[in-house]
Amino acid sequence: MTALQVITIVGARPQFIKAAQLSEALKRAGHEEFLIHTGQHYDLEMSRVFFDELPIPEPDVNLEVGSGPHGWQTAQMLAGIEEILLSQPADYLVVYGDTNSTLAGALAACKLHLPLVHIEAGLRSYNRQMPEEHNRVVTDHLSDLLFCPSHTAVSNLKKEGIVRGVYQVGDLMHDSIVKNLTLAEAHSRILPKLRLEPGQYALVTVHRADITEKRGRLQALFQTFEKIAANGLRVVMPAHPRTSKALQLLGIAPVRLQLLKPVSYLDMLALEKHARVIVTDSGGVQKEAYWLGVPCVTLRTETEWLETVASGWNVLVGCEDHLIIRAVDKACPGKTRRDAFGDGRAAERIVAILSELRGHAARKSTDSQEL
């Protein structure tokens, strides 16, 4: 069998986690991958450490775009990706999730008629104020192959008339949890380093612009975290660079809240696994809490991951002080979970499908698939 030539676009922390699983599966199957890092996440804690810890190959190219306004950032990525695609042969271009890196890769592939693969397709928050929602919707409508993590995602695509090239394969982040949790438990020293006792702390993550760029909301939210800590539950927060910058600009200096620099993937798994409750605005962290059996309080009024809410492991509270405090107080494990996002073998399924469809023929030959 002739090896596939796959170009992969990554740029943000969650994409590194997903790409590590697929890169490993591609390599096992004898296929070749050309990895483009847009540089959307560029500092050590948000980028380099993931390449060190996970089985993701070194990028063949790093565009080093960095941060900036959405339009500028996407344009810089698009120009850089297009230049590479013009000289780099490939059967598929693979993008992940819903970032500006995803959109830039999708646009470049479409303009150059390169079969586009969207992993984590079909997610919808139905909140068009979120830039991620625009990115994922546009990418889905441009894609030739759409790999969905759940039945809900497949149904979302069907509502929009997208039925060709749609596959329900499971979630690559679940693959990663299955493979790396034991490693995290064995090697992470984050709990003793921070003097944390399992089940005796709340883990907080905040990074979305609709919180960090709204002064009043961010200030009120950190006052809420201080109240939770004052009530006797330790509150630990690995701070996203965007959040740290916003806190500094606003002169917010948490007193009881334990603010950390971004942590490695294995350390984050250990922190999540042993938290009493997780408070977050991150989609990926919502899922990880679900898989790890830790109650999650989400600082949004909608989510792409409806299954986590339906199962009772996740509650949506927005940024309302009393709702957050009540949800944290009531959080307790013990609910039943089901395999809503597959069995941890999504990467194998994706590689098998790509191999079967064989590159450029995918655009013409992909059949509709009833799911």
Short mmCIF file of C-alpha atoms in Angstrom, two decimals:
data_model
loop_
_atom_site.label_atom_id
_atom_site.label_comp_id
_atom_site.label_asym_id
_atom_site.label_seq_id
_atom_site.Cartn_x
_atom_site.Cartn_y
_atom_site.Cartn_z
CA MET A 1 0.00 0.00 0.00
CA THR A 2 1.34 3.42 -0.96
CA ALA A 3 1.87 5.69 2.04
CA LEU A 4 -0.47 8.62 2.46
CA GLN A 5 0.95 12.13 2.43
CA VAL A 6 -0.86 14.13 5.12
CA ILE A 7 -0.39 17.79 6.01
CA THR A 8 -1.53 18.69 9.51
CA ILE A 9 -2.22 22.18 10.85
CA VAL A 10 -1.90 22.85 14.59
CA GLY A 11 -1.55 26.02 16.58
CA ALA A 12 -3.18 25.76 19.99
CA ARG A 13 -2.81 23.62 23.09
CA PRO A 14 -5.90 21.37 22.56
CA GLN A 15 -4.82 20.70 18.98
CA PHE A 16 -1.42 19.43 20.13
CA ILE A 17 -3.18 16.86 22.33
CA LYS A 18 -5.41 15.64 19.49
CA ALA A 19 -2.66 15.71 16.87
CA ALA A 20 -0.37 13.60 19.05
CA GLN A 21 -2.84 10.72 18.89
CA LEU A 22 -3.39 10.90 15.14
CA SER A 23 0.31 11.43 14.37
CA GLU A 24 1.15 8.26 16.27
CA ALA A 25 -1.55 6.29 14.45
CA LEU A 26 -0.41 7.60 11.05
CA LYS A 27 3.16 6.59 11.81
CA ARG A 28 2.12 3.10 12.93
CA ALA A 29 0.25 2.64 9.65
CA GLY A 30 3.30 3.67 7.62
CA HIS A 31 1.96 7.02 6.43
CA GLU A 32 3.88 10.31 6.18
CA GLU A 33 2.92 13.56 7.86
CA PHE A 34 4.06 17.14 7.30
CA LEU A 35 3.27 19.20 10.39
CA ILE A 36 2.68 22.95 10.26
CA HIS A 37 2.60 24.84 13.56
CA THR A 38 1.02 28.27 13.06
CA GLY A 39 2.49 29.60 16.28
CA GLN A 40 -0.92 30.67 17.62
CA HIS A 41 0.21 29.40 21.02
CA TYR A 42 3.87 30.25 21.11
CA ASP A 43 5.29 30.36 24.63
CA LEU A 44 7.00 27.47 26.43
CA GLU A 45 4.12 26.49 28.69
CA MET A 46 1.46 26.63 25.97
CA SER A 47 3.44 24.98 23.17
CA ARG A 48 6.95 23.56 23.65
CA VAL A 49 6.10 21.42 26.67
CA PHE A 50 3.45 19.53 24.67
CA PHE A 51 5.94 18.52 22.00
CA ASP A 52 8.24 17.32 24.78
CA GLU A 53 5.61 15.25 26.63
CA LEU A 54 3.40 13.83 23.87
CA PRO A 55 4.18 11.59 20.86
CA ILE A 56 3.77 14.49 18.43
CA PRO A 57 6.58 15.00 15.90
CA GLU A 58 8.53 18.23 15.74
CA PRO A 59 6.86 20.73 13.39
CA ASP A 60 8.31 20.76 9.91
CA VAL A 61 7.44 24.47 9.79
CA ASN A 62 6.58 26.98 12.51
CA LEU A 63 4.94 30.09 11.06
CA GLU A 64 5.46 31.93 14.38
CA VAL A 65 2.39 34.09 13.82
CA GLY A 66 1.75 34.71 17.51
CA SER A 67 -1.17 36.63 18.94
CA GLY A 68 -3.07 39.52 17.38
CA PRO A 69 -6.54 40.60 16.22
CA HIS A 70 -8.58 37.76 14.71
CA GLY A 71 -8.52 39.07 11.14
CA TRP A 72 -4.81 39.85 11.12
CA GLN A 73 -3.88 36.56 12.77
CA THR A 74 -5.99 34.47 10.40
CA ALA A 75 -4.64 36.33 7.36
CA GLN A 76 -1.03 35.78 8.40
CA MET A 77 -1.68 32.09 8.92
CA LEU A 78 -3.53 31.77 5.60
CA ALA A 79 -0.68 33.36 3.66
CA GLY A 80 1.93 31.16 5.30
CA ILE A 81 -0.04 27.93 4.92
CA GLU A 82 -0.89 28.63 1.27
CA GLU A 83 2.77 29.18 0.40
CA ILE A 84 3.68 25.81 1.89
CA LEU A 85 0.80 23.96 0.23
CA LEU A 86 1.88 25.21 -3.19
CA SER A 87 5.17 23.33 -2.86
CA GLN A 88 4.26 20.42 -0.56
CA PRO A 89 2.35 17.50 -2.15
CA ALA A 90 -0.36 15.89 -0.03
CA ASP A 91 -3.38 13.61 -0.18
CA TYR A 92 -5.16 15.40 2.68
CA LEU A 93 -4.94 18.51 4.81
CA VAL A 94 -6.05 17.88 8.40
CA VAL A 95 -7.36 20.59 10.74
CA TYR A 96 -8.60 20.29 14.31
CA GLY A 97 -11.32 21.99 16.30
CA ASP A 98 -12.31 25.63 15.97
CA THR A 99 -9.39 28.05 16.31
CA ASN A 100 -8.12 30.65 13.84
CA SER A 101 -5.49 28.07 12.83
CA THR A 102 -8.36 25.74 11.88
CA LEU A 103 -10.07 28.36 9.74
CA ALA A 104 -6.86 29.44 8.02
CA GLY A 105 -6.01 25.84 7.12
CA ALA A 106 -9.52 25.19 5.85
CA LEU A 107 -9.52 28.27 3.61
CA ALA A 108 -6.09 27.43 2.19
CA ALA A 109 -7.10 23.85 1.39
CA CYS A 110 -10.33 24.98 -0.25
CA LYS A 111 -8.64 27.58 -2.46
CA LEU A 112 -6.08 25.03 -3.64
CA HIS A 113 -8.58 22.15 -4.05
CA LEU A 114 -6.82 19.96 -1.51
CA PRO A 115 -9.14 17.47 0.24
CA LEU A 116 -9.89 18.88 3.67
CA VAL A 117 -10.32 16.76 6.80
CA HIS A 118 -11.97 18.33 9.85
CA ILE A 119 -11.44 16.48 13.10
CA GLU A 120 -13.92 17.33 15.86
CA ALA A 121 -16.52 18.32 13.28
CA GLY A 122 -20.19 19.04 13.97
CA LEU A 123 -19.87 20.88 17.27
CA ARG A 124 -22.27 23.75 17.82
CA SER A 125 -22.83 26.16 20.70
CA TYR A 126 -25.31 28.22 18.61
CA ASN A 127 -23.69 31.32 20.07
CA ARG A 128 -22.54 33.44 17.15
CA GLN A 129 -20.83 35.87 19.52
CA MET A 130 -18.08 33.25 19.91
CA PRO A 131 -15.34 33.42 17.24
CA GLU A 132 -14.96 29.66 17.63
CA GLU A 133 -18.51 29.13 16.41
CA HIS A 134 -17.83 30.98 13.15
CA ASN A 135 -14.59 29.03 12.67
CA ARG A 136 -16.17 25.62 13.16
CA VAL A 137 -19.25 26.30 11.02
CA VAL A 138 -17.23 27.62 8.07
CA THR A 139 -14.72 24.77 8.36
CA ASP A 140 -17.47 22.13 8.40
CA HIS A 141 -19.05 23.54 5.25
CA LEU A 142 -15.70 23.55 3.45
CA SER A 143 -14.63 20.05 4.52
CA ASP A 144 -14.64 16.89 2.43
CA LEU A 145 -14.31 14.50 5.37
CA LEU A 146 -15.86 15.32 8.73
CA PHE A 147 -14.87 13.21 11.74
CA CYS A 148 -17.36 13.68 14.56
CA PRO A 149 -16.79 12.86 18.25
CA SER A 150 -20.42 12.03 19.04
CA HIS A 151 -23.89 11.33 17.70
CA THR A 152 -24.95 14.87 18.63
CA ALA A 153 -22.26 16.28 16.34
CA VAL A 154 -23.47 14.11 13.46
CA SER A 155 -27.04 15.31 14.05
CA ASN A 156 -25.91 18.94 14.04
CA LEU A 157 -24.33 18.50 10.62
CA LYS A 158 -27.41 16.77 9.24
CA LYS A 159 -29.54 19.76 10.30
CA GLU A 160 -27.31 21.93 8.10
CA GLY A 161 -27.53 19.56 5.14
CA ILE A 162 -24.07 18.07 5.59
CA VAL A 163 -24.33 14.30 5.19
CA ARG A 164 -21.57 13.39 2.73
CA GLY A 165 -18.23 12.32 4.15
CA VAL A 166 -19.51 12.36 7.75
CA TYR A 167 -18.17 9.76 10.18
CA GLN A 168 -18.75 9.26 13.89
CA VAL A 169 -15.37 8.07 15.19
CA GLY A 170 -15.14 9.22 18.80
CA ASP A 171 -12.94 11.86 20.39
CA LEU A 172 -9.16 12.02 20.08
CA MET A 173 -8.93 13.70 23.48
CA HIS A 174 -10.49 10.56 24.95
CA ASP A 175 -7.76 8.55 23.20
CA SER A 176 -5.25 10.78 24.95
CA ILE A 177 -6.83 10.38 28.39
CA VAL A 178 -6.83 6.60 28.02
CA LYS A 179 -3.15 6.55 27.05
CA ASN A 180 -1.73 9.24 29.31
CA LEU A 181 -3.61 9.12 32.63
CA THR A 182 -1.48 6.30 34.03
CA LEU A 183 1.63 8.16 32.89
CA ALA A 184 0.42 11.32 34.61
CA GLU A 185 -0.30 9.47 37.85
CA ALA A 186 3.16 7.92 37.80
CA HIS A 187 5.26 10.93 36.84
CA SER A 188 3.45 14.15 37.79
CA ARG A 189 4.61 15.73 41.05
CA ILE A 190 2.31 18.73 40.86
CA LEU A 191 0.14 17.80 43.87
CA PRO A 192 2.98 17.40 46.41
CA LYS A 193 4.74 20.43 44.90
CA LEU A 194 1.66 22.57 45.59
CA ARG A 195 0.86 20.71 48.84
CA LEU A 196 -2.55 19.71 47.56
CA GLU A 197 -4.60 16.86 48.99
CA PRO A 198 -6.78 14.84 46.58
CA GLY A 199 -10.40 15.94 46.71
CA GLN A 200 -9.60 19.03 48.78
CA TYR A 201 -9.34 21.76 46.12
CA ALA A 202 -11.16 23.37 43.23
CA LEU A 203 -9.35 23.62 39.90
CA VAL A 204 -10.17 26.74 37.87
CA THR A 205 -9.36 27.64 34.25
CA VAL A 206 -10.40 30.85 32.49
CA HIS A 207 -9.24 31.91 29.03
CA ARG A 208 -12.09 33.04 26.75
CA ALA A 209 -12.07 36.58 25.46
CA ASP A 210 -15.68 37.22 26.49
CA ILE A 211 -14.44 37.02 30.09
CA THR A 212 -10.86 38.25 29.94
CA GLU A 213 -11.64 41.29 27.78
CA LYS A 214 -14.60 42.49 29.88
CA ARG A 215 -13.22 44.27 32.91
CA GLY A 216 -16.29 44.14 35.12
CA ARG A 217 -16.95 40.48 34.40
CA LEU A 218 -13.35 39.44 35.08
CA GLN A 219 -13.19 41.41 38.33
CA ALA A 220 -16.49 39.98 39.56
CA LEU A 221 -15.44 36.46 38.66
CA PHE A 222 -12.21 36.67 40.63
CA GLN A 223 -14.14 38.06 43.60
CA THR A 224 -16.29 34.92 43.38
CA PHE A 225 -13.20 32.70 43.38
CA GLU A 226 -11.91 34.56 46.44
CA LYS A 227 -15.23 33.88 48.23
CA ILE A 228 -14.99 30.16 47.44
CA ALA A 229 -11.46 30.08 48.85
CA ALA A 230 -12.57 32.08 51.92
CA ASN A 231 -15.21 29.40 52.57
CA GLY A 232 -12.47 26.82 53.11
CA LEU A 233 -11.90 25.18 49.71
CA ARG A 234 -8.49 25.79 48.17
CA VAL A 235 -8.74 27.27 44.69
CA VAL A 236 -5.94 26.55 42.21
CA MET A 237 -5.76 28.21 38.80
CA PRO A 238 -3.20 27.61 36.04
CA ALA A 239 -3.45 31.00 34.30
CA HIS A 240 -3.68 31.31 30.53
CA PRO A 241 -1.32 34.05 29.21
CA ARG A 242 -4.34 36.08 28.08
CA THR A 243 -5.82 35.89 31.58
CA SER A 244 -2.53 36.80 33.28
CA LYS A 245 -2.18 39.84 31.02
CA ALA A 246 -5.73 40.97 31.75
CA LEU A 247 -5.23 40.61 35.50
CA GLN A 248 -2.05 42.63 35.32
CA LEU A 249 -3.65 45.40 33.29
CA LEU A 250 -6.56 45.61 35.72
CA GLY A 251 -4.36 45.47 38.78
CA ILE A 252 -6.12 42.35 40.09
CA ALA A 253 -3.90 40.51 42.59
CA PRO A 254 -5.65 37.42 43.99
CA VAL A 255 -5.14 36.93 47.73
CA ARG A 256 -6.55 33.49 48.55
CA LEU A 257 -6.57 32.10 45.00
CA GLN A 258 -3.42 30.13 44.10
CA LEU A 259 -2.43 31.42 40.67
CA LEU A 260 -0.02 29.27 38.64
CA LYS A 261 1.75 29.58 35.33
CA PRO A 262 0.32 27.25 32.63
CA VAL A 263 1.13 23.65 33.52
CA SER A 264 2.15 20.73 31.34
CA TYR A 265 -0.40 18.27 29.98
CA LEU A 266 0.50 15.51 32.43
CA ASP A 267 0.38 17.90 35.37
CA MET A 268 -3.01 19.19 34.19
CA LEU A 269 -4.38 15.65 34.03
CA ALA A 270 -3.19 15.03 37.58
CA LEU A 271 -4.77 18.28 38.82
CA GLU A 272 -8.05 17.46 37.09
CA LYS A 273 -8.14 13.86 38.27
CA HIS A 274 -7.80 14.75 41.96
CA ALA A 275 -9.87 17.94 42.15
CA ARG A 276 -13.10 17.99 44.13
CA VAL A 277 -14.63 20.18 41.42
CA ILE A 278 -13.47 21.86 38.21
CA VAL A 279 -14.61 25.38 37.28
CA THR A 280 -13.89 26.30 33.67
CA ASP A 281 -14.84 28.05 30.45
CA SER A 282 -12.91 25.50 28.36
CA GLY A 283 -14.62 22.93 26.17
CA GLY A 284 -11.73 20.50 26.42
CA VAL A 285 -11.62 20.69 30.20
CA GLN A 286 -15.37 19.99 30.37
CA LYS A 287 -14.78 16.72 28.53
CA GLU A 288 -11.75 15.78 30.58
CA ALA A 289 -13.73 16.31 33.78
CA TYR A 290 -16.45 14.03 32.39
CA TRP A 291 -14.00 11.25 31.52
CA LEU A 292 -12.20 11.56 34.86
CA GLY A 293 -15.44 11.52 36.87
CA VAL A 294 -14.97 14.98 38.38
CA PRO A 295 -17.94 17.39 38.70
CA CYS A 296 -17.61 20.39 36.38
CA VAL A 297 -19.01 23.92 36.72
CA THR A 298 -18.92 25.72 33.37
CA LEU A 299 -18.70 29.51 33.23
CA ARG A 300 -20.89 29.70 30.16
CA THR A 301 -24.62 29.53 29.44
CA GLU A 302 -24.19 27.12 26.53
CA THR A 303 -21.81 24.33 25.59
CA GLU A 304 -20.85 22.26 22.56
CA TRP A 305 -20.62 19.22 24.83
CA LEU A 306 -24.28 18.61 25.63
CA GLU A 307 -23.61 15.04 26.67
CA THR A 308 -21.65 16.18 29.72
CA VAL A 309 -24.64 18.24 30.89
CA ALA A 310 -27.22 15.55 30.14
CA SER A 311 -25.24 13.06 32.20
CA GLY A 312 -25.26 15.36 35.23
CA TRP A 313 -21.46 15.81 35.38
CA ASN A 314 -21.50 19.36 34.07
CA VAL A 315 -23.62 22.36 35.05
CA LEU A 316 -23.79 25.63 33.09
CA VAL A 317 -23.85 28.71 35.32
CA GLY A 318 -22.47 31.60 33.28
CA CYS A 319 -20.62 34.14 35.41
CA GLU A 320 -23.29 34.67 38.05
CA ASP A 321 -21.70 34.80 41.51
CA HIS A 322 -24.42 32.96 43.45
CA LEU A 323 -24.86 30.28 40.77
CA ILE A 324 -21.14 29.51 40.72
CA ILE A 325 -20.87 29.30 44.51
CA ARG A 326 -23.98 27.12 44.79
CA ALA A 327 -22.80 24.77 42.03
CA VAL A 328 -19.36 24.40 43.66
CA ASP A 329 -20.95 23.70 47.06
CA LYS A 330 -23.29 21.07 45.61
CA ALA A 331 -20.72 19.37 43.39
CA CYS A 332 -20.28 15.70 44.18
CA PRO A 333 -19.26 12.58 42.24
CA GLY A 334 -21.24 9.38 41.98
CA LYS A 335 -23.28 9.85 38.83
CA THR A 336 -23.30 7.32 36.00
CA ARG A 337 -21.24 8.03 32.92
CA ARG A 338 -21.51 6.44 29.50
CA ASP A 339 -19.14 6.33 26.54
CA ALA A 340 -20.70 9.31 24.76
CA PHE A 341 -17.43 10.11 22.97
CA GLY A 342 -16.24 6.70 21.85
CA ASP A 343 -13.95 4.09 23.34
CA GLY A 344 -10.51 5.68 23.01
CA ARG A 345 -9.79 4.34 19.51
CA ALA A 346 -10.74 7.35 17.39
CA ALA A 347 -7.27 7.73 15.86
CA GLU A 348 -7.30 4.16 14.54
CA ARG A 349 -10.69 4.71 12.92
CA ILE A 350 -9.66 7.96 11.29
CA VAL A 351 -6.49 6.48 9.79
CA ALA A 352 -8.41 3.46 8.49
CA ILE A 353 -10.94 5.70 6.74
CA LEU A 354 -8.26 7.97 5.25
CA SER A 355 -6.39 4.94 3.97
CA GLU A 356 -9.50 3.49 2.39
CA LEU A 357 -10.56 6.66 0.61
CA ARG A 358 -7.10 7.42 -0.76
CA GLY A 359 -6.43 11.10 -1.00
CA HIS A 360 -7.63 13.19 -3.88
CA ALA A 361 -10.32 10.66 -4.81
CA ALA A 362 -12.06 11.54 -1.54
CA ARG A 363 -13.70 14.66 -2.99
CA LYS A 364 -15.36 12.68 -5.78
CA SER A 365 -15.97 9.29 -4.25
CA THR A 366 -17.03 9.88 -0.64
CA ASP A 367 -20.44 8.36 -0.15
CA SER A 368 -23.14 9.54 2.19
CA GLN A 369 -23.13 7.58 5.39
CA GLU A 370 -26.22 7.09 7.52
CA LEU A 371 -25.34 7.26 11.19
#
